[in-house]
Every structure is written in C-alpha cells, then in structure tokens.
PDB file of C-alpha atoms in Angstrom:
ATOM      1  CA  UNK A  21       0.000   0.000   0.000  1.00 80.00           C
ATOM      2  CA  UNK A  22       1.066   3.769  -0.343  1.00 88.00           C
ATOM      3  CA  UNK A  23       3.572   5.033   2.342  1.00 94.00           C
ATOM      4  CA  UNK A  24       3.945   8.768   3.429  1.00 97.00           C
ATOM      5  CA  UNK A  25       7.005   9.634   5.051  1.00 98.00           C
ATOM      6  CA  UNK A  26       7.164  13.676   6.236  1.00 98.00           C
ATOM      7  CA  UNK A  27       9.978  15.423   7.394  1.00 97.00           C
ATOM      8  CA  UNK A  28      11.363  17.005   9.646  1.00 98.00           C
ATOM      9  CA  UNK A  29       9.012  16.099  12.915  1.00 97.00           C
ATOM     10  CA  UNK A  30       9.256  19.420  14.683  1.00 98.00           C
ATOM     11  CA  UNK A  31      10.408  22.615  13.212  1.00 98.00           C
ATOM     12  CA  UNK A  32      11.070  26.118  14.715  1.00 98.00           C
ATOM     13  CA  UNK A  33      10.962  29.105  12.890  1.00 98.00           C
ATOM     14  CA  UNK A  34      11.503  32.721  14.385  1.00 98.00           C
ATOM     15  CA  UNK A  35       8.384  34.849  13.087  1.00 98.00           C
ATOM     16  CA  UNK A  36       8.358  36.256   9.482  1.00 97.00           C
ATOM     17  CA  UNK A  37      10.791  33.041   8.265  1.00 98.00           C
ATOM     18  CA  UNK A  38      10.038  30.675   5.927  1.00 98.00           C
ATOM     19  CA  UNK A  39       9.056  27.322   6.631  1.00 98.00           C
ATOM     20  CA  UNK A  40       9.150  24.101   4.571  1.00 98.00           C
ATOM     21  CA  UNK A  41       7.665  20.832   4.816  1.00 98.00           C
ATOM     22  CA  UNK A  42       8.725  17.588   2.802  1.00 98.00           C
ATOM     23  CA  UNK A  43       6.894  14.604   2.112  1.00 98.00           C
ATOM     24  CA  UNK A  44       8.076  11.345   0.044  1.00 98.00           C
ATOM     25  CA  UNK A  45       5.577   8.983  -1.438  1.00 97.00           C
ATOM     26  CA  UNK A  46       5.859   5.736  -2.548  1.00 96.00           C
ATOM     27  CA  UNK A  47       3.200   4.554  -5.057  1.00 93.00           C
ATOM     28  CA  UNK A  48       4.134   6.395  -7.983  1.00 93.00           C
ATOM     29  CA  UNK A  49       0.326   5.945  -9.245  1.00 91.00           C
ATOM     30  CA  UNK A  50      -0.814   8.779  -6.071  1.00 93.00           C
ATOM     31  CA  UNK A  51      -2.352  11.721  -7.607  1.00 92.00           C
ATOM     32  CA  UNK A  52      -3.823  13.988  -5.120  1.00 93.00           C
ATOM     33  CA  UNK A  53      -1.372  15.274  -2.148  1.00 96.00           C
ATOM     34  CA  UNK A  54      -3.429  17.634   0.690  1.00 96.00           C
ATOM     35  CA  UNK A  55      -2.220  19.320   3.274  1.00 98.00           C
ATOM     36  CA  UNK A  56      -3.750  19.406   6.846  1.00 98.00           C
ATOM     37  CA  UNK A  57      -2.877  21.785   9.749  1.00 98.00           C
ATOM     38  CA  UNK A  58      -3.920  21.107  13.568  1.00 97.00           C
ATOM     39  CA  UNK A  59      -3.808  23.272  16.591  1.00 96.00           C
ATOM     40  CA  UNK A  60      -3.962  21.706  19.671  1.00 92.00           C
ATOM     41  CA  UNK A  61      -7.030  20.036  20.459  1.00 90.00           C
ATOM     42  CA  UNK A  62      -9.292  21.096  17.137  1.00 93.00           C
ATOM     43  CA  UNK A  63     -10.039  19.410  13.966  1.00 96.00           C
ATOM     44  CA  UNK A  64      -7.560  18.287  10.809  1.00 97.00           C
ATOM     45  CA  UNK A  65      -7.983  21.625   8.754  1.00 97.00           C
ATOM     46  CA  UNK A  66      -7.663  21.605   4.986  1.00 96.00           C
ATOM     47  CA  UNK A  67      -5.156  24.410   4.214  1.00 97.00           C
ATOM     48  CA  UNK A  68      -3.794  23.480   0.472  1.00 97.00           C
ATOM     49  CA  UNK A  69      -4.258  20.295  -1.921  1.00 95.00           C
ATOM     50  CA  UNK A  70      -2.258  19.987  -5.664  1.00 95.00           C
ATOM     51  CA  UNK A  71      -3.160  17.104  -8.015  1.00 91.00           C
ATOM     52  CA  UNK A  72      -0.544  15.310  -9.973  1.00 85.00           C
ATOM     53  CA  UNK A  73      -1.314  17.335 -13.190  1.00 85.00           C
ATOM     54  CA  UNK A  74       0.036  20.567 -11.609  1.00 85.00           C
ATOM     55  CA  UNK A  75       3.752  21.100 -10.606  1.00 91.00           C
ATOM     56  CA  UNK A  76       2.830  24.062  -8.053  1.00 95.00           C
ATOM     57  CA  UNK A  77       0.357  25.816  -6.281  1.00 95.00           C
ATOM     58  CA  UNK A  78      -0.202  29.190  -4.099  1.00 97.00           C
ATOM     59  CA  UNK A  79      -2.510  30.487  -1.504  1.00 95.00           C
ATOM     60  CA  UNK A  80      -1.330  33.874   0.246  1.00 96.00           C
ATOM     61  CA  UNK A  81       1.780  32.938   2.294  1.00 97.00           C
ATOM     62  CA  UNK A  82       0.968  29.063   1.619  1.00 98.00           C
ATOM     63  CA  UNK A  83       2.561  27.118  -1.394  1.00 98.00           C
ATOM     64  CA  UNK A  84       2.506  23.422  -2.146  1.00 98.00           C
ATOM     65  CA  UNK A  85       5.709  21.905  -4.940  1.00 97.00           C
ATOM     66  CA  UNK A  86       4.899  18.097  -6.591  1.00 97.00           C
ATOM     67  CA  UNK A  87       7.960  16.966  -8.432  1.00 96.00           C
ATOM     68  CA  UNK A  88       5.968  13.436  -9.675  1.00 94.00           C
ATOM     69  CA  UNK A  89       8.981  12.230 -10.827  1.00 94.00           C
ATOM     70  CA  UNK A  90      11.204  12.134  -7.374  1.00 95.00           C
ATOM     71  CA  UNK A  91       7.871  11.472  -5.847  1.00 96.00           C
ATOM     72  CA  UNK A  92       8.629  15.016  -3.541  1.00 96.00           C
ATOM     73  CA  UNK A  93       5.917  17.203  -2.466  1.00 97.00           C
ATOM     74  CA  UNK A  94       6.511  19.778  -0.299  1.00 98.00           C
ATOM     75  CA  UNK A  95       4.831  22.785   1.689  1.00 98.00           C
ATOM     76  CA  UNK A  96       6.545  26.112   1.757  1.00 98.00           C
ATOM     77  CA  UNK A  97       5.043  28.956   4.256  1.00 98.00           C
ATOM     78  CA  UNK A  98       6.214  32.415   3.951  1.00 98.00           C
ATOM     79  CA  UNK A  99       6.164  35.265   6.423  1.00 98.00           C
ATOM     80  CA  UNK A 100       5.150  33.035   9.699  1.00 98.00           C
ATOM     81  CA  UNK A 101       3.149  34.484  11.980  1.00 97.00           C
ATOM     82  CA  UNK A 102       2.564  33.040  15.741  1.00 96.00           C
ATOM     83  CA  UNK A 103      -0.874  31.691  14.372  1.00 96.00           C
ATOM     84  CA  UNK A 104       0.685  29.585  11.998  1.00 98.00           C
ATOM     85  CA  UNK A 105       2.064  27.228  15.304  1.00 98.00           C
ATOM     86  CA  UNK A 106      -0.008  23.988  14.750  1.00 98.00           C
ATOM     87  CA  UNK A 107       1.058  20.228  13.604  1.00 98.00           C
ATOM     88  CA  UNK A 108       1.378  19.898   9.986  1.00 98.00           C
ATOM     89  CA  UNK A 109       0.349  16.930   7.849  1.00 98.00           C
ATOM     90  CA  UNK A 110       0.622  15.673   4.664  1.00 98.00           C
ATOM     91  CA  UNK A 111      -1.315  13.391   2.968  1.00 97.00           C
ATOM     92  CA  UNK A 112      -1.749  11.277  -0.689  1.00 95.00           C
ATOM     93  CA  UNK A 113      -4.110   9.270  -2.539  1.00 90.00           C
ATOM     94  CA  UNK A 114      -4.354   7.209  -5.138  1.00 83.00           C
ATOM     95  CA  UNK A 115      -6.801   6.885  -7.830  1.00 78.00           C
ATOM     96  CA  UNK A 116     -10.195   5.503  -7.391  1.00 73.00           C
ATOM     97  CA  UNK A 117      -9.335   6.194  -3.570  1.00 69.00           C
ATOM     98  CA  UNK A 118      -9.500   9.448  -2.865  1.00 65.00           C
ATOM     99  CA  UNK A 119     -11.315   9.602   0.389  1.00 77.00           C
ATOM    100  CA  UNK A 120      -8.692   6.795   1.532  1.00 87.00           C
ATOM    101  CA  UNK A 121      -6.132   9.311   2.790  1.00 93.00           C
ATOM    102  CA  UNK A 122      -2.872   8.319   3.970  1.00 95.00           C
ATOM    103  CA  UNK A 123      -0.895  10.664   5.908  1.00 97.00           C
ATOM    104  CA  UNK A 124       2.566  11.475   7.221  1.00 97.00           C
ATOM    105  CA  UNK A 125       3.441  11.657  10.596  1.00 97.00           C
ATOM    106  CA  UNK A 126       3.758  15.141  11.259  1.00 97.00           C
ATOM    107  CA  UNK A 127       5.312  18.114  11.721  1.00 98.00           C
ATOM    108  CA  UNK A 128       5.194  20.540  14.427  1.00 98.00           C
ATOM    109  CA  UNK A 129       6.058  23.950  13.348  1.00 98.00           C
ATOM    110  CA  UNK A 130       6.796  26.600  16.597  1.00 98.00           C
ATOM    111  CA  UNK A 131       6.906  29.986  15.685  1.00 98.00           C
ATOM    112  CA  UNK A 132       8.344  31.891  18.137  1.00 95.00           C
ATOM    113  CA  UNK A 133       8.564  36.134  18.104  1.00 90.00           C
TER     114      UNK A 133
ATOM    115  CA  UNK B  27     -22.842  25.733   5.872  1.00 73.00           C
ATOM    116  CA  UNK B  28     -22.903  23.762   8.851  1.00 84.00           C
ATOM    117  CA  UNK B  29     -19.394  21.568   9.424  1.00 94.00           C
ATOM    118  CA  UNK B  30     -19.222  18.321   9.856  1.00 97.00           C
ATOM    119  CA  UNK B  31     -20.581  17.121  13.363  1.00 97.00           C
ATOM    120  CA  UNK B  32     -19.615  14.442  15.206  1.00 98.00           C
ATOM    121  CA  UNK B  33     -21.258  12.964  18.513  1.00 97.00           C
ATOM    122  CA  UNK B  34     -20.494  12.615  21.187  1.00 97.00           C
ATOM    123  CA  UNK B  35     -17.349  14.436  22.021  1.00 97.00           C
ATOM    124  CA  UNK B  36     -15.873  12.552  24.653  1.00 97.00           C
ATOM    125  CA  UNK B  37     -16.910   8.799  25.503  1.00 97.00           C
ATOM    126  CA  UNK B  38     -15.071   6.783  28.701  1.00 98.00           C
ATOM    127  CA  UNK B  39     -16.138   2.789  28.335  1.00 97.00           C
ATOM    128  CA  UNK B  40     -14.004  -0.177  29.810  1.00 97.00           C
ATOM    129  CA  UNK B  41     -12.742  -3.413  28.028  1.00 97.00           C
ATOM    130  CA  UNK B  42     -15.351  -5.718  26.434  1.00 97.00           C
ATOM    131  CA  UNK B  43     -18.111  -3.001  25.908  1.00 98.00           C
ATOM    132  CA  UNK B  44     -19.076  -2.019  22.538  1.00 98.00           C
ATOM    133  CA  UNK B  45     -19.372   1.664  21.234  1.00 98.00           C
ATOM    134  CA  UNK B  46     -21.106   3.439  18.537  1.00 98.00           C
ATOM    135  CA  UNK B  47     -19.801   7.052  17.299  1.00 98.00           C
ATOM    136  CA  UNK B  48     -21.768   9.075  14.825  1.00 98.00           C
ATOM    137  CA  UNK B  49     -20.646  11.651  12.152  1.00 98.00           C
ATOM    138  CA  UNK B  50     -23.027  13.944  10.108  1.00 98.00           C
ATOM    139  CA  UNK B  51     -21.595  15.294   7.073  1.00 97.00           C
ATOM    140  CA  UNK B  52     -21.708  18.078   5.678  1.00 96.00           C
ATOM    141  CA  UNK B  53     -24.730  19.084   3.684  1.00 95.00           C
ATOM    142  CA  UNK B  54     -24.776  17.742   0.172  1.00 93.00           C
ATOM    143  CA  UNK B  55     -21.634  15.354   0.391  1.00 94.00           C
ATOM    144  CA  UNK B  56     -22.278  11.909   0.098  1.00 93.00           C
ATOM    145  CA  UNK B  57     -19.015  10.375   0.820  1.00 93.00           C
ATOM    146  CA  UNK B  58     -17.993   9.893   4.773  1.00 96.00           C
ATOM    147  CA  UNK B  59     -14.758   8.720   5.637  1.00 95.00           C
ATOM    148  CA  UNK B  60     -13.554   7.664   9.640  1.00 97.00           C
ATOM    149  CA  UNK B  61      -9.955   7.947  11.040  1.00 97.00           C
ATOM    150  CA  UNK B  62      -8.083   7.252  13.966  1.00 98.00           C
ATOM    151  CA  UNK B  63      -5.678   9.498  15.186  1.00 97.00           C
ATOM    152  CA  UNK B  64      -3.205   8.410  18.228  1.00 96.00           C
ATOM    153  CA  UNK B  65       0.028   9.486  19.525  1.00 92.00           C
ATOM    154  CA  UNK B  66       1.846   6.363  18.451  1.00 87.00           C
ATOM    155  CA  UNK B  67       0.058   5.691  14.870  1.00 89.00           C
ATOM    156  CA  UNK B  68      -0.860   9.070  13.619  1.00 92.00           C
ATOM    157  CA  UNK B  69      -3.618   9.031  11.431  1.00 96.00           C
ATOM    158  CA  UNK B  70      -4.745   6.189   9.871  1.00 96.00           C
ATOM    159  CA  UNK B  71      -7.816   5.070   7.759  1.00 96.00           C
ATOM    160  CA  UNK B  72     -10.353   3.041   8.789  1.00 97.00           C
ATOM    161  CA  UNK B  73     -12.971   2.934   5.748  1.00 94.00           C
ATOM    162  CA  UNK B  74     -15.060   4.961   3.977  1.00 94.00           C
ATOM    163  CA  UNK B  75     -19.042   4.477   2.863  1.00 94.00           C
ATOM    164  CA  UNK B  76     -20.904   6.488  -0.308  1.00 92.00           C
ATOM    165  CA  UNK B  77     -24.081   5.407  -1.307  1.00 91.00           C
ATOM    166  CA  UNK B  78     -24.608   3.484   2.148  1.00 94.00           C
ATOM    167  CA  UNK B  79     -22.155   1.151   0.684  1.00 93.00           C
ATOM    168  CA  UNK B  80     -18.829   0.676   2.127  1.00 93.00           C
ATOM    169  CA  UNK B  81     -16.034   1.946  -0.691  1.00 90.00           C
ATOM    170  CA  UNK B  82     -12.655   1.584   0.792  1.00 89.00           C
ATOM    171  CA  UNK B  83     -11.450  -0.012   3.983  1.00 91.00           C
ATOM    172  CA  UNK B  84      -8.452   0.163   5.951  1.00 93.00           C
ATOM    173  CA  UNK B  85      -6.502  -2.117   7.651  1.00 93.00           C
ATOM    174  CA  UNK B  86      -8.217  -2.809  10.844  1.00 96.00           C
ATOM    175  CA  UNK B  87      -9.551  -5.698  12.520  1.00 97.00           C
ATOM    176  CA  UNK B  88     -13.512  -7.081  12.089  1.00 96.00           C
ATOM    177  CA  UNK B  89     -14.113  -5.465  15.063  1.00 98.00           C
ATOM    178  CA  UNK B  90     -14.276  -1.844  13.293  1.00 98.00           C
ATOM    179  CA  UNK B  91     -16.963  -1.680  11.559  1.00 97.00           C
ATOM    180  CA  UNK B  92     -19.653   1.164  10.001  1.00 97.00           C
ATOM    181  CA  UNK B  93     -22.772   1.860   7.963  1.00 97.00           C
ATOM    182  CA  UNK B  94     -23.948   4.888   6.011  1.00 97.00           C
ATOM    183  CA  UNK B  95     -27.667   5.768   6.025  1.00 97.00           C
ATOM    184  CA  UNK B  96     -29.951   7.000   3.102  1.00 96.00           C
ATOM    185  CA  UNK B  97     -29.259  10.932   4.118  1.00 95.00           C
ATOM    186  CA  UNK B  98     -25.134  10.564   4.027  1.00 95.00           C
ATOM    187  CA  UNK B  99     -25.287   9.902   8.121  1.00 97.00           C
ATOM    188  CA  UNK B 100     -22.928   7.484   9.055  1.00 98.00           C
ATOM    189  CA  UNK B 101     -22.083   5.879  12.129  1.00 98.00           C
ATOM    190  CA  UNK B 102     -19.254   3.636  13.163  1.00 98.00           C
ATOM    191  CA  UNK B 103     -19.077   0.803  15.918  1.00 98.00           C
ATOM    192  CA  UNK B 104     -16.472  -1.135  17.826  1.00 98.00           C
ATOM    193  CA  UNK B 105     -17.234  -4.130  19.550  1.00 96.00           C
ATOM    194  CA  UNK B 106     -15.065  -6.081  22.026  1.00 97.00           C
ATOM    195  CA  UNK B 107     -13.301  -2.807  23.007  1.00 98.00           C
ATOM    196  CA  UNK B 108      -9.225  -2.825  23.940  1.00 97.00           C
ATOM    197  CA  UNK B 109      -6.739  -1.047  25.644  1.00 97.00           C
ATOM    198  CA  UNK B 110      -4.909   0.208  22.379  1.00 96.00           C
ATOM    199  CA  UNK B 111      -8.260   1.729  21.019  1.00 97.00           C
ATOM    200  CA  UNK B 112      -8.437   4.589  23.035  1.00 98.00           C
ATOM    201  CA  UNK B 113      -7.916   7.207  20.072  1.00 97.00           C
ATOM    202  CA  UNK B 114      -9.517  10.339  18.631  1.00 98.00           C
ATOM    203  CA  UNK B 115     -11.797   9.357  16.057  1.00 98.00           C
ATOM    204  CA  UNK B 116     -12.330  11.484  12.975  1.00 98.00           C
ATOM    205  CA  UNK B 117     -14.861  11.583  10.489  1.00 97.00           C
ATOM    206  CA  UNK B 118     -14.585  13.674   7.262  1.00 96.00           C
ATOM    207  CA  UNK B 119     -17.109  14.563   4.363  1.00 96.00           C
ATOM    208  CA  UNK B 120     -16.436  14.776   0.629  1.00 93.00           C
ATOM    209  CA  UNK B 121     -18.183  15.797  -2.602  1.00 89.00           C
ATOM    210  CA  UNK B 122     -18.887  13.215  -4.714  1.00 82.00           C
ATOM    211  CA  UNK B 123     -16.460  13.051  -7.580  1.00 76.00           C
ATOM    212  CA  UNK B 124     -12.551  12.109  -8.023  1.00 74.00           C
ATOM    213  CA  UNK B 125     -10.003  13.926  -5.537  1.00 78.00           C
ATOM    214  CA  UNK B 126     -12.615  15.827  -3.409  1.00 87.00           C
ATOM    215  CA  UNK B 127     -11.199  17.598  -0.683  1.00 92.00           C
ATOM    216  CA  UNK B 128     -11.771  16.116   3.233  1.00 94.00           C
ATOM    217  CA  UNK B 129     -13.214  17.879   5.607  1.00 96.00           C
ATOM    218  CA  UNK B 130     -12.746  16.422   9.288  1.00 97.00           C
ATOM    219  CA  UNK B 131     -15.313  16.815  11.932  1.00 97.00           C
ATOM    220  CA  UNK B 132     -13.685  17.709  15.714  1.00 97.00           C
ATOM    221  CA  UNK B 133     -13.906  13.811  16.504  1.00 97.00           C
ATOM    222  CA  UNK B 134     -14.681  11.724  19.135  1.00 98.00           C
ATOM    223  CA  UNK B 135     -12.341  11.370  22.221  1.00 97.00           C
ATOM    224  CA  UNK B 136     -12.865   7.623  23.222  1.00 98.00           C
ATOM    225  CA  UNK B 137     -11.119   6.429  26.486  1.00 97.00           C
ATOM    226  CA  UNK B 138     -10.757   2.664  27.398  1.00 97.00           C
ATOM    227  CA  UNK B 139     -10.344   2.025  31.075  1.00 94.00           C
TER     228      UNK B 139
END
C-alpha cells in the first residue's frame, strides 16, 4: 500500500521566516497530495491540496511543490506568523481512492517572536 | 454551511463493551470517511461508505466496523473494546467526484479504562 514519510518532525521558525515541509511517497500511481494543519485540540484543517497534473500551487503565504517524478511534495510557508504554530500533515491518494487518505506523521512547526 | 458534526465528544467505556460514534456530514456530500488518530500511529484510515455502501477499507480488525444511512449519516461501531483503542476518532465529508477535498469533523475522544 502507499507510504507517506514527512519530514522534519518538529520545526522552529523565528516569526516572518520561511518554513518548509517535505513529504516522500511511494506509489508512484498517487495523484492527489493535501495538506492538513492542527492546533492543539481542534479538527484536521484543509489548508492546500495539488493534483498530480500541476507542478505548483499558491494560496497567500501558503505554497505546495509536486515533483511526480522524485515522488517530492513539499509545503513552503512564507512570512510566519505566531498563528501559523499547529502540527502539519501531509497526505496522498491514489486513484479511485481518494477519500482513503494516507498521511505522514507530522510536523510541528513553533513559531516563536 | 454547517461543518461536519460528530457525537459525542468525549466517551469513557471499559474493556469488552461495545461503542457506537456518529458523524453527520456536511450538507450535500455523500461520501464519509472515519480515522483514527493516536500518539503512536498518527492518522490512519479506517474505511469509507458512499451510497450506504462501504467503498474503501483500511486495515483494521472485524471489530471496526460502520454503515452509512440513506441521508449521508454514518455511524461507526467497535465491539469487544481494547486497551490500544483509546484514540480520537475522525470523520470527514467529501463531494462526490474524483479527488474531493476532506473535511474532518472535531472527533470523538474515546477512552478505554
């Protein structure tokens, strides 16, 4: 079955740094790669997705890279703010299964002032 | 539009008992997927119904188990609970159609005495 692998598992960042994210999956057939952020104690919230069709995408101070071919997707974050301090997952899918999610183990971004 | 809602929040039941958790999606979607999220295993995917038909399944024993109802609602059960099942459980919503973005509900804290 697919296998998610996210690094690194805790990240600090002073505010208004960039932060990045890396994922690595392993069925080459995946096609659909969101990204979840969690504060403490709330719900998985859906903050950026990409499909394998499209190399990059931006929201705001939020972009997702795909390279299909290394099988690399990462999460970049510009500008951090204190509010951006949450656990960080990424997920993929495969075809035919895209409410079967499987995710990466985490990463817990700190930004401190 | 309302989220999705799960009930109830919090549950405390001892070894043996059974449970039942419910999830109502969000208005319109038609595919319901559950998760369990614990320290030691992350996120992981249990199974997912559409249609009142169960789609995709995970890798978990018999014991997990679900239905979907006729207006999306699903519910999911565990019987013979353990130890080791103590977990936040997590239900998200979908459109229907290929790579649909998840939406999670806040879960269902269950703790096995």
């Amino acid at each position: 079955g697919e296998n998610v692998e996210q690094h690194p598992s805790t990240l600090s960042v002073q505010e208004g740094d960039s932060a990045v994210i890396k994922c690595t999956y392993s069925d080459s057939a995946s096609n659909y790669f969101p990204w979840y952020k969690q504060e403490l104690g709330k719900r998985p919230q859906l903050i950026i997705d990409i499909r394998s069709n499209v190399g990059e995408k931006k929201d705001q101070r939020i972009a997702v890279t795909l390279n299909k071919t290394a099988k690399h997707f990462s999460l970049h974050i510009t500008e951090t703010q204190p509010e951006d301090s949450a656990v960080y997952f990424c997920a993929a899918s495969i075809p035919g299964t895209a409410s079967k999610l499987t995710f990466g183990t985490g990463t817990r971004l700190q930004v401190t002032l | 539009k309302a989220g999705v809602t799960q009930t109830p929040r919090y549950l405390i039941k001892t070894r043996g008992q059974q449970v039942t958790l419910s999830c109502s999606p969000i208005s319109g979607h038609r595919s319901v997927s559950w998760y369990q999220q614990t320290p030691g295993q992350g996120l992981q995917f249990l199974f997912e119904y559409f249609s009142e038909t169960q789609r995709n399944k995970g890798n978990f024993p018999g014991r997990f188990s679900g239905r979907q109802f006729s207006n999306s609602r699903s519910e999911m059960n565990v019987s013979t609970l353990e130890l080791g099942d103590s977990a936040l459980y997590l239900c998200a919503s979908s459109p229907t159609g290929p790579n649909q973005p998840q939406h999670f509900g806040d879960g269902t804290r269950l703790s096995i005495l």
